[in-house]
GROMACS .gro file of C-alpha atoms in nm:
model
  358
    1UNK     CA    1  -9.737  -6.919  12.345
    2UNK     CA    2  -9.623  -6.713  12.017
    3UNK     CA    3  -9.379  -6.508  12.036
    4UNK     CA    4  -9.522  -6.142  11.978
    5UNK     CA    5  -9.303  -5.904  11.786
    6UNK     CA    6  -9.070  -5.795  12.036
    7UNK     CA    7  -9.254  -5.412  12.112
    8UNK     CA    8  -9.189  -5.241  12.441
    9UNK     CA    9  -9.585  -5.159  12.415
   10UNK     CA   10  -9.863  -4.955  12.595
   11UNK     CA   11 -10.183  -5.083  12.543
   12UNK     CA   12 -10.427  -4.806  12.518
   13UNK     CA   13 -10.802  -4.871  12.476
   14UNK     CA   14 -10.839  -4.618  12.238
   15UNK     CA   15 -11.220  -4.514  12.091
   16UNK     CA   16 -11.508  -4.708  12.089
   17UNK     CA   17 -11.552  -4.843  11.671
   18UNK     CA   18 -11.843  -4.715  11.554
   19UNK     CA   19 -11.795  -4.794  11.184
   20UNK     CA   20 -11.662  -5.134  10.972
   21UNK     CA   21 -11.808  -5.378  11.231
   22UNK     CA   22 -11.743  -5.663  11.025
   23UNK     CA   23 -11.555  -6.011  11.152
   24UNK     CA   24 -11.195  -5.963  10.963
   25UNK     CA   25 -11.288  -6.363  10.820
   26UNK     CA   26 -11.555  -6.154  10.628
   27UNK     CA   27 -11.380  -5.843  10.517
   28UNK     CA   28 -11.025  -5.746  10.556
   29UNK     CA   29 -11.091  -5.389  10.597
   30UNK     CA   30 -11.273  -5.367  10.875
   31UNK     CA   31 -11.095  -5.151  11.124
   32UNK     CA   32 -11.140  -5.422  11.381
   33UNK     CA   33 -10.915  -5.620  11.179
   34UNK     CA   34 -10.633  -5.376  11.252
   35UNK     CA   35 -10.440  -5.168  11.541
   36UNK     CA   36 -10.243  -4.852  11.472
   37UNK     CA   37  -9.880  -4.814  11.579
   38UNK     CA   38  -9.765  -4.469  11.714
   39UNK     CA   39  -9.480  -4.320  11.899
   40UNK     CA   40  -9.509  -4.364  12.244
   41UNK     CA   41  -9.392  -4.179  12.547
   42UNK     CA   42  -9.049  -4.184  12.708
   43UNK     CA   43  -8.892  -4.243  13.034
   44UNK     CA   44  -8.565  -4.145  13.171
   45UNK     CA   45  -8.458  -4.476  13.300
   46UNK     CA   46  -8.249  -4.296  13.546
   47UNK     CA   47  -8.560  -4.185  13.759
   48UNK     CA   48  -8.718  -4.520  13.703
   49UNK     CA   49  -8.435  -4.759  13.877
   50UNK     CA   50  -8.334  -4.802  14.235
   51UNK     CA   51  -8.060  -4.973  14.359
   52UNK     CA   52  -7.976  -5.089  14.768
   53UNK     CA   53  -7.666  -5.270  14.815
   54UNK     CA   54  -7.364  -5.027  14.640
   55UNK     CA   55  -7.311  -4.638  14.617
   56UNK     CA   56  -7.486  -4.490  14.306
   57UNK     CA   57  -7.388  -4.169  14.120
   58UNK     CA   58  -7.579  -3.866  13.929
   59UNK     CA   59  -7.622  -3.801  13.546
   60UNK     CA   60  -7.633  -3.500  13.411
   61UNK     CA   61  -7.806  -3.596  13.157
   62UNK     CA   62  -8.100  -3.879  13.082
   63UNK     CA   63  -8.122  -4.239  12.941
   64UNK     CA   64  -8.442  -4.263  12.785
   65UNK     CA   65  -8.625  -4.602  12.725
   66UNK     CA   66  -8.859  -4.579  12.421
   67UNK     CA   67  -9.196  -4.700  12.359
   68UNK     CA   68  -9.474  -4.804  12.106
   69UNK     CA   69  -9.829  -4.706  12.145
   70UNK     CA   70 -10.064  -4.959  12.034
   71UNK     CA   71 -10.442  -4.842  12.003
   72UNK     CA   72 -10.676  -5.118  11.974
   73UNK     CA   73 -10.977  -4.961  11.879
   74UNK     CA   74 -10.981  -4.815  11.517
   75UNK     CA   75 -11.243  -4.624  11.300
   76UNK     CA   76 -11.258  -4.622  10.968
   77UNK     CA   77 -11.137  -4.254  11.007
   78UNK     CA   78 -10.831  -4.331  11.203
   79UNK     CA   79 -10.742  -4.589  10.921
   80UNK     CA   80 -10.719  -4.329  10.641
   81UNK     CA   81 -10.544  -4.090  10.887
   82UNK     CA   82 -10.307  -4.286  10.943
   83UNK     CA   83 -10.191  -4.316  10.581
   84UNK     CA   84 -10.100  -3.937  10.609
   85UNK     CA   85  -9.920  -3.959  10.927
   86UNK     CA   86  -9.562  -4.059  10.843
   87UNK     CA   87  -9.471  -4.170  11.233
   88UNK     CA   88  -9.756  -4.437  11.276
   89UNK     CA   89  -9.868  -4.721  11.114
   90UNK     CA   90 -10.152  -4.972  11.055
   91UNK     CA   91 -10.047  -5.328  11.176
   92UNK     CA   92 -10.285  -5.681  11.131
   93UNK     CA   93 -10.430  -5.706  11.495
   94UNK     CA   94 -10.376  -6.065  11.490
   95UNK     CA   95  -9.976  -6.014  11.549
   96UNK     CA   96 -10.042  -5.823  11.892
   97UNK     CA   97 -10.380  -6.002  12.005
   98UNK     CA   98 -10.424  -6.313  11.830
   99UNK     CA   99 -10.758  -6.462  11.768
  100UNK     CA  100 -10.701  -6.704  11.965
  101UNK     CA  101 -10.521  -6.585  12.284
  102UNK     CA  102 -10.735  -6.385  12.535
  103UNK     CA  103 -10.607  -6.022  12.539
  104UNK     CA  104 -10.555  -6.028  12.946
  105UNK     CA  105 -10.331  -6.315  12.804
  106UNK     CA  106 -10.113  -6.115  12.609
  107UNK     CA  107 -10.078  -5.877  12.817
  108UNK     CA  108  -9.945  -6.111  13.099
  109UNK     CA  109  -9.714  -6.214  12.850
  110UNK     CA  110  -9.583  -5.882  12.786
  111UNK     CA  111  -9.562  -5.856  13.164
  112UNK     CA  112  -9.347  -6.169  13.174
  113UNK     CA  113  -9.100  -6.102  12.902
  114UNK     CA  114  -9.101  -5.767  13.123
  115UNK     CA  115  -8.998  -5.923  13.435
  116UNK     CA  116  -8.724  -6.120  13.268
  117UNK     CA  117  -8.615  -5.837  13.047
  118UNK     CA  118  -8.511  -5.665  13.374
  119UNK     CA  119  -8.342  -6.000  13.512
  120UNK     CA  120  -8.113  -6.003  13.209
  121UNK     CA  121  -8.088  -5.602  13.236
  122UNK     CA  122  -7.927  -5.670  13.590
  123UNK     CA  123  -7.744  -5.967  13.496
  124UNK     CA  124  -7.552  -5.803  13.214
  125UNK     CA  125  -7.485  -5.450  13.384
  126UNK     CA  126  -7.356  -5.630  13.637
  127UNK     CA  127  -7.102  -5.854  13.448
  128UNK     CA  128  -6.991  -5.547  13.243
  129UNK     CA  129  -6.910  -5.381  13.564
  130UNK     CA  130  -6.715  -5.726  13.656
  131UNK     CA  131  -6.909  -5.908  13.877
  132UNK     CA  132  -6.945  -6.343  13.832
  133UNK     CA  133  -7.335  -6.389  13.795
  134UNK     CA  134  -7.458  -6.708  13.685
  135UNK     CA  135  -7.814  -6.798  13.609
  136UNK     CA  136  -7.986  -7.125  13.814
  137UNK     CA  137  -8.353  -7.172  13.745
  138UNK     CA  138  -8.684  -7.087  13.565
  139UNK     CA  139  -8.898  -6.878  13.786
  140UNK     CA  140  -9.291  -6.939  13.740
  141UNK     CA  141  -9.409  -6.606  13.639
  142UNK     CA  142  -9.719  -6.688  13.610
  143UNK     CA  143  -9.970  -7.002  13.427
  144UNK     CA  144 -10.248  -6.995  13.180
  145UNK     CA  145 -10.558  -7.032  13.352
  146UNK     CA  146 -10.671  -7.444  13.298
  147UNK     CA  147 -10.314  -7.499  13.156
  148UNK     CA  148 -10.141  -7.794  13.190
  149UNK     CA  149  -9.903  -7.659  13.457
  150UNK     CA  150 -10.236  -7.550  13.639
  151UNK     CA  151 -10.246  -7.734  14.000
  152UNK     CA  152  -9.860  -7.887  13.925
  153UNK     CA  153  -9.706  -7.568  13.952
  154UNK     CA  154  -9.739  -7.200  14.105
  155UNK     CA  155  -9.608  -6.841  14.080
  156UNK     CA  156  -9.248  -6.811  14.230
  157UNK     CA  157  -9.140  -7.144  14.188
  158UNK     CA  158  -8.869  -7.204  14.048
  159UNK     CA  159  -8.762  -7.517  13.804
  160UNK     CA  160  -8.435  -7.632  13.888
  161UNK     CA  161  -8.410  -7.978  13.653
  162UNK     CA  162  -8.610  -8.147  13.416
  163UNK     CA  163  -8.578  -8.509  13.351
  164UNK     CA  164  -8.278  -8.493  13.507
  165UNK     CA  165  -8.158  -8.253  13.308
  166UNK     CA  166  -8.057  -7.915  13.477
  167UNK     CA  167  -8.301  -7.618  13.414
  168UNK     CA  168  -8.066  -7.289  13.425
  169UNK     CA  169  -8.257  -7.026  13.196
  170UNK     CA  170  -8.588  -6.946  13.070
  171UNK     CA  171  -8.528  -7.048  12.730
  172UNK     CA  172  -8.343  -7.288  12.819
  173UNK     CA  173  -8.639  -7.467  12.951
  174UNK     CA  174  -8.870  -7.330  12.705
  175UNK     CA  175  -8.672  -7.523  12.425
  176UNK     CA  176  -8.700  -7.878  12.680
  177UNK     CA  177  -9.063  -7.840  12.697
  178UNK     CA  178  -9.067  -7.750  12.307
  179UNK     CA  179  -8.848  -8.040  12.225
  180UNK     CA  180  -9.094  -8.294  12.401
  181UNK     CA  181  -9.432  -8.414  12.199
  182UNK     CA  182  -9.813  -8.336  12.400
  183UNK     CA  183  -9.882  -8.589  12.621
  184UNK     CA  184  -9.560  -8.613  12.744
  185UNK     CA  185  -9.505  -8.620  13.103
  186UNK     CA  186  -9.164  -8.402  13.233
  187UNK     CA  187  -9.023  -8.480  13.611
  188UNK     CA  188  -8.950  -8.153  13.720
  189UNK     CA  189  -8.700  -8.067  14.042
  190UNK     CA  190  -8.884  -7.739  14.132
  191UNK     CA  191  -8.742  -7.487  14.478
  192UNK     CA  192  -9.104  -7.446  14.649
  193UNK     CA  193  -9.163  -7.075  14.792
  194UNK     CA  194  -9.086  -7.185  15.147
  195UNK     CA  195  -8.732  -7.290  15.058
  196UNK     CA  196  -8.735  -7.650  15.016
  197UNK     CA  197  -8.766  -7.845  14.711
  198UNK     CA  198  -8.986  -8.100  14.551
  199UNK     CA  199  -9.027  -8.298  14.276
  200UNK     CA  200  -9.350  -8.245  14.027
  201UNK     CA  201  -9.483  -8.435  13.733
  202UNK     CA  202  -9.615  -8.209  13.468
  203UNK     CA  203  -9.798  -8.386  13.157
  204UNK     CA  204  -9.754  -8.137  12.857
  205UNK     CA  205 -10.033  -8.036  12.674
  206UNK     CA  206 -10.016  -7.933  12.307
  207UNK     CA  207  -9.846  -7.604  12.124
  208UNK     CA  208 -10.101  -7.410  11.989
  209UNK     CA  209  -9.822  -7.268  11.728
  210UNK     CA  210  -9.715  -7.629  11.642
  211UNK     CA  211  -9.935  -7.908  11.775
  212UNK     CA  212  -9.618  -8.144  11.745
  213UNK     CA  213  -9.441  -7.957  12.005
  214UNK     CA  214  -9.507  -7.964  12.382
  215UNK     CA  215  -9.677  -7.684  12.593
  216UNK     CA  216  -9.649  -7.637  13.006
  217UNK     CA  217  -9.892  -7.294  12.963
  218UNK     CA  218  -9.666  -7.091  13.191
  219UNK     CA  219  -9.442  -6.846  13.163
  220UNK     CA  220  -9.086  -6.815  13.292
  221UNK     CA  221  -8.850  -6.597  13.415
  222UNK     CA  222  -8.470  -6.675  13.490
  223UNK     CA  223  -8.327  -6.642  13.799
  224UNK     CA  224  -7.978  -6.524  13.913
  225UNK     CA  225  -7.872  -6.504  14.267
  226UNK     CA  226  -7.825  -6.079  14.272
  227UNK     CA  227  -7.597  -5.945  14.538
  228UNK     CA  228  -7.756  -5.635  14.484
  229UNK     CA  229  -8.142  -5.513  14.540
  230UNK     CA  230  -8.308  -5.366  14.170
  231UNK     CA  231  -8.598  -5.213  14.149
  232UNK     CA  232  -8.800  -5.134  13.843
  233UNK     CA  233  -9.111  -4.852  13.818
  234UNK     CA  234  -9.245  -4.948  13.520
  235UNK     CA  235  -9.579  -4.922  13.533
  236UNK     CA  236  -9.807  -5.039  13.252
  237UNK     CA  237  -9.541  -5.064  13.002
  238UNK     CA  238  -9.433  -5.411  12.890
  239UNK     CA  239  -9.242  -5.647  12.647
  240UNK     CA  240  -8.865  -5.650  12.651
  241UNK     CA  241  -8.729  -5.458  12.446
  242UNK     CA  242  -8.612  -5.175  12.733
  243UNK     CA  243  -8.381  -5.414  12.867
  244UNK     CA  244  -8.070  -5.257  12.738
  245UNK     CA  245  -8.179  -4.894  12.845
  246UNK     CA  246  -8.182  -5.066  13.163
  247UNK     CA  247  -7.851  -5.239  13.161
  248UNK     CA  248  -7.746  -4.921  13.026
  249UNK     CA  249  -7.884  -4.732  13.338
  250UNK     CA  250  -7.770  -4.951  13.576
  251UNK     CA  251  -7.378  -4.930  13.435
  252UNK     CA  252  -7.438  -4.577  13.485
  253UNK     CA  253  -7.556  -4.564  13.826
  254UNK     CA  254  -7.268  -4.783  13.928
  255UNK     CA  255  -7.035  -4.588  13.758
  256UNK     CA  256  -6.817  -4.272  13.867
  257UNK     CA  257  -6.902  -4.157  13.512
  258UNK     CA  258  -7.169  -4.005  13.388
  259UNK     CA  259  -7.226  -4.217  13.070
  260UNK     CA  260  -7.429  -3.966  12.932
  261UNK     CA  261  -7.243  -3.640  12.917
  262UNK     CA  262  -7.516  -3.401  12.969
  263UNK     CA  263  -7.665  -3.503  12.661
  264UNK     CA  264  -8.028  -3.689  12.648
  265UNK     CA  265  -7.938  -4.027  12.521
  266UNK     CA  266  -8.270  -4.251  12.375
  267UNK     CA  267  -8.234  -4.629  12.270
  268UNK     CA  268  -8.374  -4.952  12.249
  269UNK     CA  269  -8.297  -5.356  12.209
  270UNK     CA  270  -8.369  -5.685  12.382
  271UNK     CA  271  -8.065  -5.782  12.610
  272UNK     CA  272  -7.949  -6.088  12.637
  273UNK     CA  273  -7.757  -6.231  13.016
  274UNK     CA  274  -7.483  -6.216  12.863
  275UNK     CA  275  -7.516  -5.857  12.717
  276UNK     CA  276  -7.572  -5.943  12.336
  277UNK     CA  277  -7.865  -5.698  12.189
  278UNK     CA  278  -8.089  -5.767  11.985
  279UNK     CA  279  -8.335  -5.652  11.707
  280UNK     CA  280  -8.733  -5.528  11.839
  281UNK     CA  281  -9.022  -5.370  11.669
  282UNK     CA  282  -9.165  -5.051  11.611
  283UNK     CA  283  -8.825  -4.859  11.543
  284UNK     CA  284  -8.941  -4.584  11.360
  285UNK     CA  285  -9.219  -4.539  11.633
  286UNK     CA  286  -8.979  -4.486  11.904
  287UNK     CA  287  -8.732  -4.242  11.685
  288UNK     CA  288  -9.022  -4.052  11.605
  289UNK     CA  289  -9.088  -4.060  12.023
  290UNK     CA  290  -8.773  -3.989  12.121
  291UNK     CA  291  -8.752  -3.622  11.900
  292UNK     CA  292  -9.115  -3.573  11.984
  293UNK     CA  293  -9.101  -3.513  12.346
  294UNK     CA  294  -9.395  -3.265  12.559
  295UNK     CA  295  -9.219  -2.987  12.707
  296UNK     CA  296  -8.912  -3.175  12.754
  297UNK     CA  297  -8.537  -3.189  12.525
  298UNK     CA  298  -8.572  -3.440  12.264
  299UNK     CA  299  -8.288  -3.722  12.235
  300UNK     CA  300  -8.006  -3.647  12.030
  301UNK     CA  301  -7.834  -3.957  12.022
  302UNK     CA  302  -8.057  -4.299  11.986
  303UNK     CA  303  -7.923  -4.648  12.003
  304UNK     CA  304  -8.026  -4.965  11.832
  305UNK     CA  305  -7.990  -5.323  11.762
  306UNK     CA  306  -7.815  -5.332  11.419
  307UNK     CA  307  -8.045  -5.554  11.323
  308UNK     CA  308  -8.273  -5.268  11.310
  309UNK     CA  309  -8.051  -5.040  11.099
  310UNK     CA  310  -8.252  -5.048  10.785
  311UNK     CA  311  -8.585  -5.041  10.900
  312UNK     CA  312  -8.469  -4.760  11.103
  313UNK     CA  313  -8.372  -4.524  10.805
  314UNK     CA  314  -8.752  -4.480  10.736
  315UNK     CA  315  -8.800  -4.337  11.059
  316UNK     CA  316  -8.958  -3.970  11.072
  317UNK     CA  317  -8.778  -3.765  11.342
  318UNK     CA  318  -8.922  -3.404  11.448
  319UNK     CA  319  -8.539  -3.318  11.416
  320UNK     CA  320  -8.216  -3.453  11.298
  321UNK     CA  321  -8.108  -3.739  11.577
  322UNK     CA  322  -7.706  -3.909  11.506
  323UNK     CA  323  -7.853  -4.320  11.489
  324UNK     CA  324  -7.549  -4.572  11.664
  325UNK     CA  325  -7.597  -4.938  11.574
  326UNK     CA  326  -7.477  -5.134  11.850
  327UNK     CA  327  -7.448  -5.568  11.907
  328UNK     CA  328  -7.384  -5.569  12.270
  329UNK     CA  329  -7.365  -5.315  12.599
  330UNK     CA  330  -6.982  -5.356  12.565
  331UNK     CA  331  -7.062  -5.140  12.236
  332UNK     CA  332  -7.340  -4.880  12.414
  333UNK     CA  333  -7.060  -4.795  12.701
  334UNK     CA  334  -6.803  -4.786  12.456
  335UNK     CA  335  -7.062  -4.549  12.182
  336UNK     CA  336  -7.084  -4.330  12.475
  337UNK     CA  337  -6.787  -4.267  12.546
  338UNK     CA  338  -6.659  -4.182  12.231
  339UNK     CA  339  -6.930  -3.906  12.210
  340UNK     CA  340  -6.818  -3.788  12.519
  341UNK     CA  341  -6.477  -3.719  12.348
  342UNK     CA  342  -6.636  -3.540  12.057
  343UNK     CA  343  -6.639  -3.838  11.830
  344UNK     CA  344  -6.845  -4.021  11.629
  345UNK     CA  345  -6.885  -4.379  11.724
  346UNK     CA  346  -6.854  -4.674  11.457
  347UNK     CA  347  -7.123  -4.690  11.229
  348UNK     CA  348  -7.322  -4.380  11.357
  349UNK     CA  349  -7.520  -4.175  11.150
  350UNK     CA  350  -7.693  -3.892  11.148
  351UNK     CA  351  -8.142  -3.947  11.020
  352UNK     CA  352  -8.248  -3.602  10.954
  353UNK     CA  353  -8.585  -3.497  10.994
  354UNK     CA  354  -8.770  -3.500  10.669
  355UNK     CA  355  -8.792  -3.201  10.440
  356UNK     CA  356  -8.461  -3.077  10.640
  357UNK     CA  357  -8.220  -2.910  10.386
  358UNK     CA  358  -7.930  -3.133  10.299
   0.00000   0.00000   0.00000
């Protein structure tokens, strides 16, 4: 499968297209060639994570995840609103539902890179706060229907080795099955859902991204051995690009400190296991999300991947909102902190809203 641009998303279904019917192959313009990007709502992670296992502590204040609304039903009205509307934008459908990938698809891909987002979420709170965690397996999160895994594997199995060759890490595997041509057959060392473990062959079928690379049609998840129990209420919102709001969340739970300071603190970024963020899409969506909040205190503070530092100077805030690049959680805690003291962490900034006087 391609790897969608790395949204935290909420599919909505949006209206029904009564104008532009035409096949995008036939004109470009149709509105069903396109979807329209807009700020999304927020969570507090705080009220969205449980954890069993360890004493947690209160925050004043709120860790908000961020997200990107993607409607998937345009009119040729919506298109030319959106060229006045300076926090959304219009986006080629094809890099969020591609022609050839059945949307229920997508969307349990977005659920998978979900489900591991919050694996590496735990596993890199956790080793910030000092606990050894190390990953041992691919976890089956679920197969294409007819795929080449079909019938060899199933949900919650997890692949241990491959050729011989130990499996620790979703991508790890990922890049073994890439690295092998179609037709290829893979001996897989798999832990079965009643404990024991087996061995499977799986013949690969063909990359429909590059048809010299192989495909199993599953996807994975990585799994760590957790001492303690994490749970996630996320409800329809998927992708993985929460995952350090949720590392973030969980330092603070685990913490005597209150990370946050009183302040409402918004942010986004892919996290790695071992705590390394990194760069997602639709920034200015959730910046313009984050200071556009119903009845509630917008963000004043928003983190980011660095490599979203540029893009993110476009954004169009409802109100001025101090920006902190950050590579890793290390540099969240640390960002943080510093703003608890009354100082401005490295490499902040301050995005006003536009038309604000300088």
């Amino acid at each position: 499968m391609r790897r969608i641009l790395l949204v935290l998303l909420l599919i909505s279904t949006g209206t029904a297209v009564v104008e532009g019917l035409l096949p995008c192959d036939v004109a470009a313009v149709s509105p069903t060639c396109y979807v329209a990007l807009r700020p999304g709502p927020t969570r507090d992670v705080l009220e969205i994570v449980e954890i069993e296992g360890a004493d947690t502590s209160e925050s004043a204040g709120e860790l908000l995840l961020t997200t990107v609304s993607v409607q998937t039903t345009l009119t040729l009205s919506d298109m030319r609103r959106l060229r006045s509307d300076p926090t959304s934008v219009q986006a080629d459908k094809e890099l969020y539902f591609p022609t050839d990938t059945d949307e229920d698809v997508t969307r349990q891909q977005f659920a998978a890179l979900m489900t591991d987002s919050e694996t590496s979420a735990v596993v890199a709170a956790l080793r910030q706060l000092g606990y050894d965690l190390q990953p041992d397996g691919a976890r089956v999160e679920g197969l294409l229907e007819d795929g080449p895994a079909t019938g060899v594997l199933e949900r919650g199995e997890v692949v241990v080795s491959s050729d011989g060759e130990p499996v620790t890490t979703a991508d790890g595997f990922a890049e073994q099955v890439g690295s092998r041509a179609p037709g290829e057959t893979l001996r897989l060392e798999v832990d079965l859902l009643d404990g024991s473990r087996a061995v499977r062959e799986l013949t690969l079928g063909e990359n429909p991204d590059d048809a010299s690379r192989g495909f199993a049609g599953i996807f994975v998840g990585t799994r760590v051995d957790i001492p303690l129990e994490v749970e996630f209420d996320v409800g329809n919102i998927g992708g993985p690009s929460a995952g350090m709001m949720f590392a973030l969340t969980i330092v603070d739970l685990l913490s005597d400190e209150d990370l946050t300071g009183g302040a409402v603190i918004a942010g986004t970024g892919e996290i790695s296991l071992d705590g390394r963020v990194g760069p997602i899409g639709g920034i200015q969506q959730k910046i313009a999300g984050a200071t556009r909040r119903k009845d509630e205190a917008n963000a004043t503070v928003f983190l980011l991947p660095r490599g979203n530092v540029e893009e993110a100077r476009g954004a169009s805030p409802a109100e001025a909102i101090t920006l902190v690049p950050i590579d890793t959680l290390s540099d969240a805690v640390a960002a943080l902190a510093a703003l608890r003291a009354g100082e401005m962490p490295a490499d902040a900034f301050v995005l006003d809203a536009p038309g604000a006087a300088g």
